[in-house]
Structures are given as structure tokens and as C-alpha cells.
Tab-separated table of C-alpha atoms (C1' of nucleotides) in Angstrom:
chain	number	residue	atom	x	y	z
A	879	MET	CA	45.414	-53.222	154.797
A	880	LYS	CA	47.442	-50.565	156.971
A	881	ALA	CA	46.204	-48.109	153.984
A	882	ARG	CA	43.412	-48.797	154.357
A	883	SER	CA	42.509	-49.109	158.060
A	884	HIS	CA	43.894	-45.830	157.561
A	885	HIS	CA	41.734	-44.370	155.218
A	886	HIS	CA	38.911	-45.488	157.547
A	887	GLU	CA	40.119	-43.409	160.333
A	888	GLU	CA	40.499	-40.449	158.392
A	889	GLN	CA	36.837	-40.878	157.509
A	890	HIS	CA	36.092	-41.360	160.834
A	891	LEU	CA	37.697	-38.392	162.090
A	892	THR	CA	36.367	-36.336	159.572
A	893	GLU	CA	33.331	-37.240	160.304
A	894	ARG	CA	32.944	-37.117	164.076
A	895	LEU	CA	34.631	-33.715	163.574
A	896	GLY	CA	32.449	-32.778	161.315
A	897	THR	CA	29.086	-33.371	163.576
A	898	THR	CA	30.956	-29.844	165.759
A	899	GLY	CA	31.528	-28.057	162.227
A	900	LEU	CA	35.400	-28.625	162.818
A	901	ARG	CA	37.701	-29.897	160.202
A	902	LEU	CA	40.033	-32.424	159.730
A	903	THR	CA	43.972	-31.169	160.084
A	904	PRO	CA	46.737	-32.335	159.712
A	905	GLN	CA	47.639	-31.247	162.999
A	906	ARG	CA	44.392	-32.487	164.683
A	907	GLN	CA	44.942	-35.887	162.650
A	908	GLN	CA	48.417	-36.254	164.396
A	909	VAL	CA	47.302	-35.201	167.661
A	910	TYR	CA	44.720	-37.787	167.541
A	911	ASP	CA	47.796	-40.027	166.244
A	912	VAL	CA	49.555	-39.500	169.252
A	913	LEU	CA	47.036	-40.392	171.585
A	914	VAL	CA	46.170	-43.702	169.620
A	915	SER	CA	49.584	-44.891	169.644
A	916	LYS	CA	50.873	-44.793	173.155
A	917	ARG	CA	47.284	-45.041	175.702
A	918	ASP	CA	49.398	-44.041	178.343
A	919	HIS	CA	47.142	-40.944	178.986
A	920	PRO	CA	49.397	-38.475	178.277
A	921	THR	CA	49.429	-34.805	179.281
A	922	ALA	CA	49.118	-31.878	176.862
A	923	GLU	CA	52.746	-31.402	177.267
A	924	GLU	CA	53.719	-35.093	176.773
A	925	VAL	CA	51.055	-34.581	172.916
A	926	PHE	CA	53.194	-31.683	172.433
A	927	ILE	CA	56.760	-33.283	172.723
A	928	ARG	CA	55.583	-36.292	170.961
A	929	ALA	CA	53.422	-34.756	167.941
A	930	LYS	CA	56.982	-32.222	167.723
A	931	LYS	CA	58.361	-35.160	166.578
A	932	ALA	CA	56.715	-35.413	163.408
A	933	MET	CA	55.316	-32.179	162.705
A	934	PRO	CA	58.079	-30.366	164.379
A	935	GLU	CA	56.685	-27.002	163.422
A	936	ILE	CA	53.305	-27.449	165.855
A	937	SER	CA	52.909	-25.283	168.222
A	938	HIS	CA	52.140	-25.995	172.527
A	939	ALA	CA	48.200	-23.747	171.636
A	940	THR	CA	47.635	-25.977	168.818
A	941	VAL	CA	48.431	-28.796	170.752
A	942	TYR	CA	45.570	-27.494	173.042
A	943	ASN	CA	43.454	-26.574	170.002
A	944	CYS	CA	43.204	-30.340	168.306
A	945	LEU	CA	42.672	-31.705	172.269
A	946	ASP	CA	39.888	-29.202	172.502
A	947	ALA	CA	38.192	-30.214	168.745
A	948	LEU	CA	38.921	-34.153	169.833
A	949	VAL	CA	36.922	-33.790	173.199
A	950	LYS	CA	34.131	-31.465	171.544
A	951	SER	CA	33.742	-33.874	169.023
A	952	GLY	CA	34.157	-37.196	170.922
A	953	LEU	CA	37.152	-38.485	169.518
A	954	ALA	CA	38.614	-38.644	172.684
A	955	ARG	CA	38.410	-37.925	176.943
A	956	GLN	CA	39.510	-35.370	179.305
A	957	VAL	CA	40.899	-37.357	182.440
A	958	GLN	CA	41.033	-35.501	185.366
A	959	LEU	CA	42.993	-37.276	188.114
A	960	GLU	CA	45.100	-35.177	190.457
A	961	ARG	CA	46.261	-31.383	190.623
A	962	GLY	CA	48.315	-30.912	187.380
A	963	ALA	CA	48.224	-31.129	184.210
A	964	THR	CA	44.848	-33.160	182.193
A	965	ARG	CA	45.275	-36.182	180.845
A	966	PHE	CA	43.787	-37.366	177.265
A	967	CYS	CA	42.625	-40.162	176.299
A	968	PRO	CA	41.355	-42.071	172.714
A	969	ASN	CA	39.651	-44.579	174.420
A	970	MET	CA	35.645	-43.412	174.041
A	971	HIS	CA	34.120	-47.458	175.101
A	972	GLU	CA	32.635	-46.944	178.675
A	973	HIS	CA	35.480	-47.607	181.169
A	974	GLY	CA	36.766	-45.939	184.337
A	975	HIS	CA	40.360	-45.504	185.052
A	976	PHE	CA	42.429	-46.757	187.973
A	977	HIS	CA	44.985	-44.613	189.367
A	978	CYS	CA	48.155	-46.000	191.245
A	979	SER	CA	48.320	-42.925	194.167
A	980	ASP	CA	52.403	-44.716	194.172
A	981	CYS	CA	53.897	-44.909	190.607
A	982	GLY	CA	50.535	-41.983	189.699
A	983	MET	CA	50.329	-44.375	186.396
A	984	ILE	CA	46.645	-44.426	184.789
A	985	TYR	CA	45.163	-47.699	183.904
A	986	ASP	CA	41.910	-48.017	182.035
A	987	VAL	CA	39.740	-50.728	183.778
A	988	ASP	CA	36.451	-52.499	182.898
A	989	LEU	CA	33.090	-51.321	184.447
A	990	PRO	CA	30.579	-53.807	184.330
A	991	HIS	CA	28.134	-53.862	181.846
A	992	GLU	CA	24.529	-52.858	184.597
A	993	LEU	CA	25.378	-49.994	185.965
A	994	PRO	CA	22.983	-48.704	188.903
A	995	CYS	CA	21.464	-45.743	188.321
A	996	VAL	CA	21.973	-42.659	190.168
A	997	ALA	CA	19.308	-40.397	191.268
A	998	VAL	CA	20.578	-36.503	190.315
A	999	PRO	CA	18.015	-33.735	191.424
A	1000	ARG	CA	14.694	-32.986	189.773
A	1001	GLY	CA	15.884	-31.066	186.340
A	1002	PHE	CA	18.436	-31.717	186.117
A	1003	ARG	CA	19.795	-33.421	182.717
A	1004	ALA	CA	22.853	-36.217	182.714
A	1005	ASP	CA	24.712	-36.717	179.488
A	1006	GLY	CA	27.658	-38.764	180.932
A	1007	PHE	CA	30.109	-39.719	183.645
A	1008	ASP	CA	33.742	-40.583	184.862
A	1009	VAL	CA	34.756	-43.416	187.031
A	1010	THR	CA	38.350	-43.755	189.011
A	1011	ILE	CA	39.527	-45.641	190.958
A	1012	HIS	CA	42.370	-44.728	193.279
A	1013	GLY	CA	45.079	-47.457	194.464
A	1014	LEU	CA	48.512	-49.251	194.447
A	1015	CYS	CA	48.648	-51.142	190.817
A	1016	ALA	CA	50.716	-54.354	191.204
A	1017	GLU	CA	54.027	-53.296	191.288
A	1018	CYS	CA	53.765	-50.707	193.498
A	1019	ALA	CA	51.264	-53.006	196.103
A	1020	LYS	CA	54.135	-55.809	196.144
A	1021	GLN	CA	56.453	-53.064	196.822
A	1022	LYS	CA	54.701	-52.475	200.344
B	1255	MET	CA	25.264	-25.757	222.854
B	1256	LYS	CA	27.452	-24.084	219.639
B	1257	ALA	CA	30.579	-24.455	222.259
B	1258	ARG	CA	30.012	-27.788	222.478
B	1259	SER	CA	29.537	-29.167	218.935
B	1260	HIS	CA	32.521	-26.647	218.823
B	1261	HIS	CA	34.466	-28.561	221.173
B	1262	HIS	CA	33.678	-31.800	219.108
B	1263	GLU	CA	34.799	-30.899	216.177
B	1264	GLU	CA	38.086	-29.544	217.496
B	1265	GLN	CA	38.757	-32.857	219.130
B	1266	HIS	CA	37.619	-34.390	215.762
B	1267	LEU	CA	40.397	-33.139	213.843
B	1268	THR	CA	42.664	-33.003	216.081
B	1269	GLU	CA	42.216	-37.284	216.289
B	1270	ARG	CA	42.255	-37.667	212.348
B	1271	LEU	CA	45.010	-35.333	212.030
B	1272	GLY	CA	46.883	-36.823	214.960
B	1273	THR	CA	46.636	-40.202	212.956
B	1274	THR	CA	48.857	-39.292	209.816
B	1275	GLY	CA	51.056	-37.709	212.552
B	1276	LEU	CA	50.062	-34.171	211.857
B	1277	ARG	CA	48.550	-31.731	214.322
B	1278	LEU	CA	45.942	-29.447	214.428
B	1279	THR	CA	46.687	-25.660	213.931
B	1280	PRO	CA	44.916	-22.483	214.180
B	1281	GLN	CA	45.559	-22.260	210.239
B	1282	ARG	CA	43.859	-26.069	209.322
B	1283	GLN	CA	41.258	-25.376	211.545
B	1284	GLN	CA	40.512	-22.316	210.057
B	1285	VAL	CA	40.554	-23.769	206.626
B	1286	TYR	CA	38.480	-26.419	208.062
B	1287	ASP	CA	36.012	-24.349	208.817
B	1288	VAL	CA	35.376	-22.516	205.586
B	1289	LEU	CA	35.209	-25.935	203.815
B	1290	VAL	CA	32.558	-26.898	205.813
B	1291	SER	CA	30.770	-23.663	206.951
B	1292	LYS	CA	29.953	-22.696	203.417
B	1293	ARG	CA	29.760	-26.370	200.961
B	1294	ASP	CA	29.939	-25.301	197.407
B	1295	HIS	CA	33.545	-26.861	196.618
B	1296	PRO	CA	35.764	-24.075	196.169
B	1297	THR	CA	39.184	-23.602	194.871
B	1298	ALA	CA	42.006	-23.666	197.055
B	1299	GLU	CA	42.346	-19.934	195.145
B	1300	GLU	CA	38.725	-18.863	197.345
B	1301	VAL	CA	39.498	-20.773	200.302
B	1302	PHE	CA	42.669	-18.576	201.014
B	1303	ILE	CA	40.182	-15.144	200.164
B	1304	ARG	CA	37.632	-16.620	202.861
B	1305	ALA	CA	40.212	-17.975	205.424
B	1306	LYS	CA	41.741	-14.306	205.193
B	1307	LYS	CA	38.952	-12.469	206.400
B	1308	ALA	CA	39.352	-13.883	209.667
B	1309	MET	CA	42.917	-14.609	209.452
B	1310	PRO	CA	44.206	-11.656	207.337
B	1311	GLU	CA	47.762	-12.908	207.710
B	1312	ILE	CA	47.311	-16.290	206.283
B	1313	SER	CA	49.327	-17.054	203.371
B	1314	HIS	CA	48.847	-18.623	199.738
B	1315	ALA	CA	51.265	-21.460	200.760
B	1316	THR	CA	49.676	-21.957	204.189
B	1317	VAL	CA	46.276	-23.028	202.213
B	1318	TYR	CA	47.509	-25.381	200.156
B	1319	ASN	CA	49.709	-27.060	203.051
B	1320	CYS	CA	46.477	-27.708	205.314
B	1321	LEU	CA	44.360	-28.901	202.292
B	1322	ASP	CA	46.714	-31.113	202.006
B	1323	ALA	CA	47.044	-32.601	205.579
B	1324	LEU	CA	43.214	-32.371	205.639
B	1325	VAL	CA	42.598	-34.509	202.451
B	1326	LYS	CA	45.635	-36.788	204.124
B	1327	SER	CA	44.419	-37.313	207.025
B	1328	GLY	CA	40.685	-37.790	205.591
B	1329	LEU	CA	38.853	-34.933	206.170
B	1330	ALA	CA	38.324	-33.283	203.223
B	1331	ARG	CA	38.701	-34.799	199.531
B	1332	GLN	CA	40.185	-33.117	196.493
B	1333	VAL	CA	37.354	-32.957	193.561
B	1334	GLN	CA	39.151	-32.714	189.979
B	1335	LEU	CA	36.557	-32.377	187.329
B	1336	GLU	CA	37.903	-30.147	184.489
B	1337	ARG	CA	41.244	-27.964	183.481
B	1338	GLY	CA	42.173	-25.500	186.014
B	1339	ALA	CA	41.871	-25.253	190.035
B	1340	THR	CA	41.110	-28.393	191.819
B	1341	ARG	CA	38.226	-28.157	193.882
B	1342	PHE	CA	37.557	-29.511	198.020
B	1343	CYS	CA	35.264	-30.849	199.650
B	1344	PRO	CA	34.518	-31.769	203.292
B	1345	ASN	CA	31.842	-34.226	202.434
B	1346	MET	CA	33.273	-37.695	203.432
B	1347	HIS	CA	30.343	-39.697	202.941
B	1348	GLU	CA	30.228	-41.890	200.141
B	1349	HIS	CA	28.908	-39.465	197.037
B	1350	GLY	CA	29.543	-38.340	193.687
B	1351	HIS	CA	29.438	-35.556	192.114
B	1352	PHE	CA	27.177	-33.509	189.391
B	1353	HIS	CA	29.180	-31.366	187.650
B	1354	CYS	CA	26.808	-28.753	185.208
B	1355	SER	CA	29.200	-28.226	182.086
B	1356	ASP	CA	26.902	-25.063	181.600
B	1357	CYS	CA	26.976	-23.084	184.606
B	1358	GLY	CA	30.393	-25.088	185.717
B	1359	MET	CA	28.569	-25.457	189.789
B	1360	ILE	CA	29.383	-28.874	191.531
B	1361	TYR	CA	26.536	-30.776	193.495
B	1362	ASP	CA	26.924	-33.276	195.725
B	1363	VAL	CA	24.766	-36.639	194.464
B	1364	ASP	CA	24.098	-39.912	196.341
B	1365	LEU	CA	24.750	-43.074	194.867
B	1366	PRO	CA	22.968	-45.851	195.013
B	1367	HIS	CA	23.211	-48.243	198.164
B	1368	GLU	CA	24.472	-51.328	196.366
B	1369	LEU	CA	27.373	-50.137	194.196
B	1370	PRO	CA	28.764	-52.958	191.402
B	1371	CYS	CA	32.217	-54.130	191.983
B	1372	VAL	CA	34.735	-53.025	189.959
B	1373	ALA	CA	36.798	-55.828	188.445
B	1374	VAL	CA	40.569	-54.376	189.118
B	1375	PRO	CA	43.503	-55.981	187.200
B	1376	ARG	CA	45.507	-59.037	189.577
B	1377	GLY	CA	47.720	-57.817	192.039
B	1378	PHE	CA	45.773	-54.616	192.041
B	1379	ARG	CA	44.701	-52.810	195.659
B	1380	ALA	CA	41.511	-50.516	195.408
B	1381	ASP	CA	41.511	-47.928	197.825
B	1382	GLY	CA	38.856	-45.511	196.796
B	1383	PHE	CA	36.770	-44.340	193.800
B	1384	ASP	CA	35.562	-40.975	192.699
B	1385	VAL	CA	32.303	-40.906	190.064
B	1386	THR	CA	31.498	-37.332	188.567
B	1387	ILE	CA	28.437	-36.840	186.749
B	1388	HIS	CA	28.095	-34.523	183.658
B	1389	GLY	CA	25.041	-32.821	182.431
B	1390	LEU	CA	23.295	-29.894	182.872
B	1391	CYS	CA	21.857	-28.567	186.431
B	1392	ALA	CA	17.771	-27.806	186.263
B	1393	GLU	CA	18.698	-24.023	185.840
B	1394	CYS	CA	20.853	-24.103	182.665
B	1395	ALA	CA	18.725	-27.518	181.378
B	1396	LYS	CA	15.770	-24.786	181.409
B	1397	GLN	CA	17.410	-22.130	179.690
B	1398	LYS	CA	18.224	-24.438	176.539
C	446	DT	C1'	65.938	-23.702	228.520
C	447	DT	C1'	67.764	-26.142	224.997
C	448	DG	C1'	67.179	-28.743	220.876
C	449	DC	C1'	64.320	-30.884	217.496
C	450	DA	C1'	60.328	-31.241	214.475
C	451	DC	C1'	56.508	-29.526	212.539
C	452	DT	C1'	54.372	-25.178	210.776
C	453	DT	C1'	54.377	-21.026	208.931
C	454	DT	C1'	55.200	-17.003	206.323
C	455	DA	C1'	56.198	-13.993	201.810
C	456	DG	C1'	57.787	-13.917	197.597
C	457	DA	C1'	60.049	-15.898	193.863
C	458	DA	C1'	59.983	-20.145	190.981
C	459	DT	C1'	57.966	-23.329	187.698
C	460	DT	C1'	54.007	-25.538	185.799
C	461	DA	C1'	49.559	-25.976	183.284
C	462	DT	C1'	46.875	-23.490	179.780
C	463	DT	C1'	44.727	-19.214	177.840
C	464	DC	C1'	45.319	-15.263	175.267
C	465	DT	C1'	46.759	-12.351	171.055
C	466	DA	C1'	47.648	-10.489	167.022
C	467	DA	C1'	49.790	-12.211	162.190
C	468	DA	C1'	50.189	-15.798	158.662
C	469	DT	C1'	48.152	-19.164	156.618
C	470	DC	C1'	44.726	-22.005	154.608
C	471	DT	C1'	39.893	-23.672	152.956
C	472	DT	C1'	36.001	-23.498	151.134
C	473	DG	C1'	32.418	-21.132	148.842
C	474	DA	C1'	30.457	-17.351	146.307
C	475	DC	C1'	30.875	-15.438	142.019
D	566	DG	C1'	39.866	-19.870	138.511
D	567	DT	C1'	39.364	-15.659	142.164
D	568	DC	C1'	38.722	-13.729	145.896
D	569	DA	C1'	36.348	-12.778	150.725
D	570	DA	C1'	34.760	-14.756	154.403
D	571	DG	C1'	35.879	-17.668	158.374
D	572	DA	C1'	38.655	-21.521	159.869
D	573	DT	C1'	43.129	-22.408	161.535
D	574	DT	C1'	47.659	-22.595	162.914
D	575	DT	C1'	51.829	-19.825	164.525
D	576	DA	C1'	55.249	-17.513	168.784
D	577	DG	C1'	55.403	-15.309	172.228
D	578	DA	C1'	53.231	-13.141	175.683
D	579	DA	C1'	50.050	-13.535	179.565
D	580	DT	C1'	47.166	-14.977	183.322
D	581	DA	C1'	46.609	-18.737	186.652
D	582	DA	C1'	47.731	-22.461	189.514
D	583	DT	C1'	50.715	-25.105	192.092
D	584	DT	C1'	55.233	-26.050	194.186
D	585	DC	C1'	59.452	-24.713	196.431
D	586	DT	C1'	62.777	-22.209	199.476
D	587	DA	C1'	64.955	-19.986	203.027
D	588	DA	C1'	63.783	-17.828	207.339
D	589	DA	C1'	61.023	-17.163	211.280
D	590	DG	C1'	57.926	-18.914	214.814
D	591	DT	C1'	55.979	-22.935	217.900
D	592	DG	C1'	55.155	-26.046	221.182
D	593	DC	C1'	56.629	-30.305	222.959
D	594	DA	C1'	60.021	-33.410	225.216
D	595	DA	C1'	64.257	-34.864	227.209
DNA sequence: TTGCACTTTAGAATTATTCTAAATCTTGAC
DNA sequence: GTCAAGATTTAGAATAATTCTAAAGTGCAA
């Protein structure tokens, strides 16, 4: 069962990376595994630290390369929330992010199924969007 | 007329800054003027360069301080779009940002008046949101 | 008019990201 | 199979973005 789902994942990665002319490498697999196994929107640096545990020779630049590869082929999203490091998210379903301005934690939130159409200027071509909500998470809201 | 609106602006800045216990200083005024006079969502570095023209002794750290002060008191918004420098926007009306993934230009876009309610987890307190649309601007779309 | 809190300044320090050049791996043509 | 071409990884240097620090300046209130 485990092996089977693992095989499926591998196939999925190979397929998606293929659409951008990229290969599935052990490093890309590893970086993807890091993202999937703890969905706390880690920074590249955090991904590096976690990936290093399983693959001690992996380098900094490779982690950035891998993250870029995953983003380019639609396997992960970059999440830009505040000044400082960019974060990454392997959840490719349509969703928004809630950012607690106190503790900094990030939560995925569902977006309404029917989203209103945003009018973009004539000639512009939109192909995606990000929604971020700012506020306090339950923990931090309680403490105020 | 010019003087009058200038006076109004000053009053407005003093007032808004006051709500956060901050003062209106020549530097903060200058940084705000930079944001307002060319609404191209400049980075802190760009603000620094522009502010320096009118106020050659202004320092890097001060620009960051001033931008933070403006953001804290609701006179400007930080816009986080991609890896790299944070950008700033003095348009405090409800709006979204269109980011051209080709030329990198950023445009303000109107959001529909009636926005759907996003369900946040129990106990969470939301107090703002950002919407960013990715795609190609008219110029770049034409070239493809 | 003195003191205190707030600000600014220059420059150092830190953090985040990208670049570089050499080594390694993969793949397809032969 | 073997080799060249291209893709990928690596360590570490370089660059970019941001924050910190300590000293000096400013202005208001007692």
C-alpha cells in the first residue's frame, strides 16, 4: 500500500516535471517529500535543513533549484507573506492563506466555490491568483 | 490650492501617525511623498533612491523605518509579490494587484464590491486581506 | 533647561537568494 | 555498449535585502 502510493507519487512527479522538460531527480523527490510531509509552509532554508537530514550532501543551491523546478511544473506554490524568506506550499488545490500577524503561523483556508470575477484591464491575461488573509489565529486572539 | 491640499495631507499624516504614537517627521513626509508621486509600487531601495534626490542625507535605515511607520499607521501597504524586495503602495482603498510575470510590472485592480465571505477557522480573527492576480499585461501578452 | 522618549544616521551584521565553475549524471545517437 | 551533449548538483563566493547598533540629533513636557 505504502509502496504503491509511493510509486504513484513518483509517477505524478515525473509527469508534472516532464511538462516543463525537467527530470525527476532524487533531490527533487526529497525536496517534494519535505514539503508534503510537514505542511507548515517552510522557507527554503527550512526545507534545506529538513532535506539535509535524509540527504546530508544536498546543497543550498540545489534546494532553491528544486523548489523552482517544483513551482515551475505546478507541484508547489510560492507563498509571499511578509518581508523575509519566501515560503512554499505543496497544496495545489484552490485555497487561500491565513497569516497570523502575531505568531506568524500560516494556515490554508478554503475559498468559496463561486469566486467573483475580477475585471483586469483590456488585453491583460490572468492565469492565477493568490489570496492572503491577515489577522490573529485562535491561540493569539485568546491572549489579547 | 496646492498649498492647501499640501496642508491637508500633512494634517492627515500627522493624524494617522498619531494613532500609533508616531510623529510626522520630514523624513516620513518625504517617503510618503515619494510613494504618492509615482505609484509604481517601488521597492524600499527605489524609495531610498528617489527620496535621496530631495533629501540627500536620508539614510537607508530611515527609509525602512519610515516605510514601517507608514504601514503601521495605515498610510501605505506592503505588497509581497515574488522573491526579492518588498514593494509599497500608498493606495489604501480596497484593491488587488495584478503582477505581470513577464515584465514584472504591478497594476492596481478593482475588486468586485461584493466580496464573498471566506470562512476562517473557529476563533480566528481576520482583519484584512490581499489579492494578487498573476498573468501577462497587455504589452507582454501581445508579444507572445 | 533639563530630561526623556523618539528619530535619524552611518555603517556593520545578518539573512535571503543567486551566481559560478567544476564535477557528476542521464540520455540519445551511433 | 560508448561517447558527446545537455541537465543537474555541489561548495562556496557574490550579491541583494533587511535589520541591528551605537552615537548623535530633536522636540516636547516638567
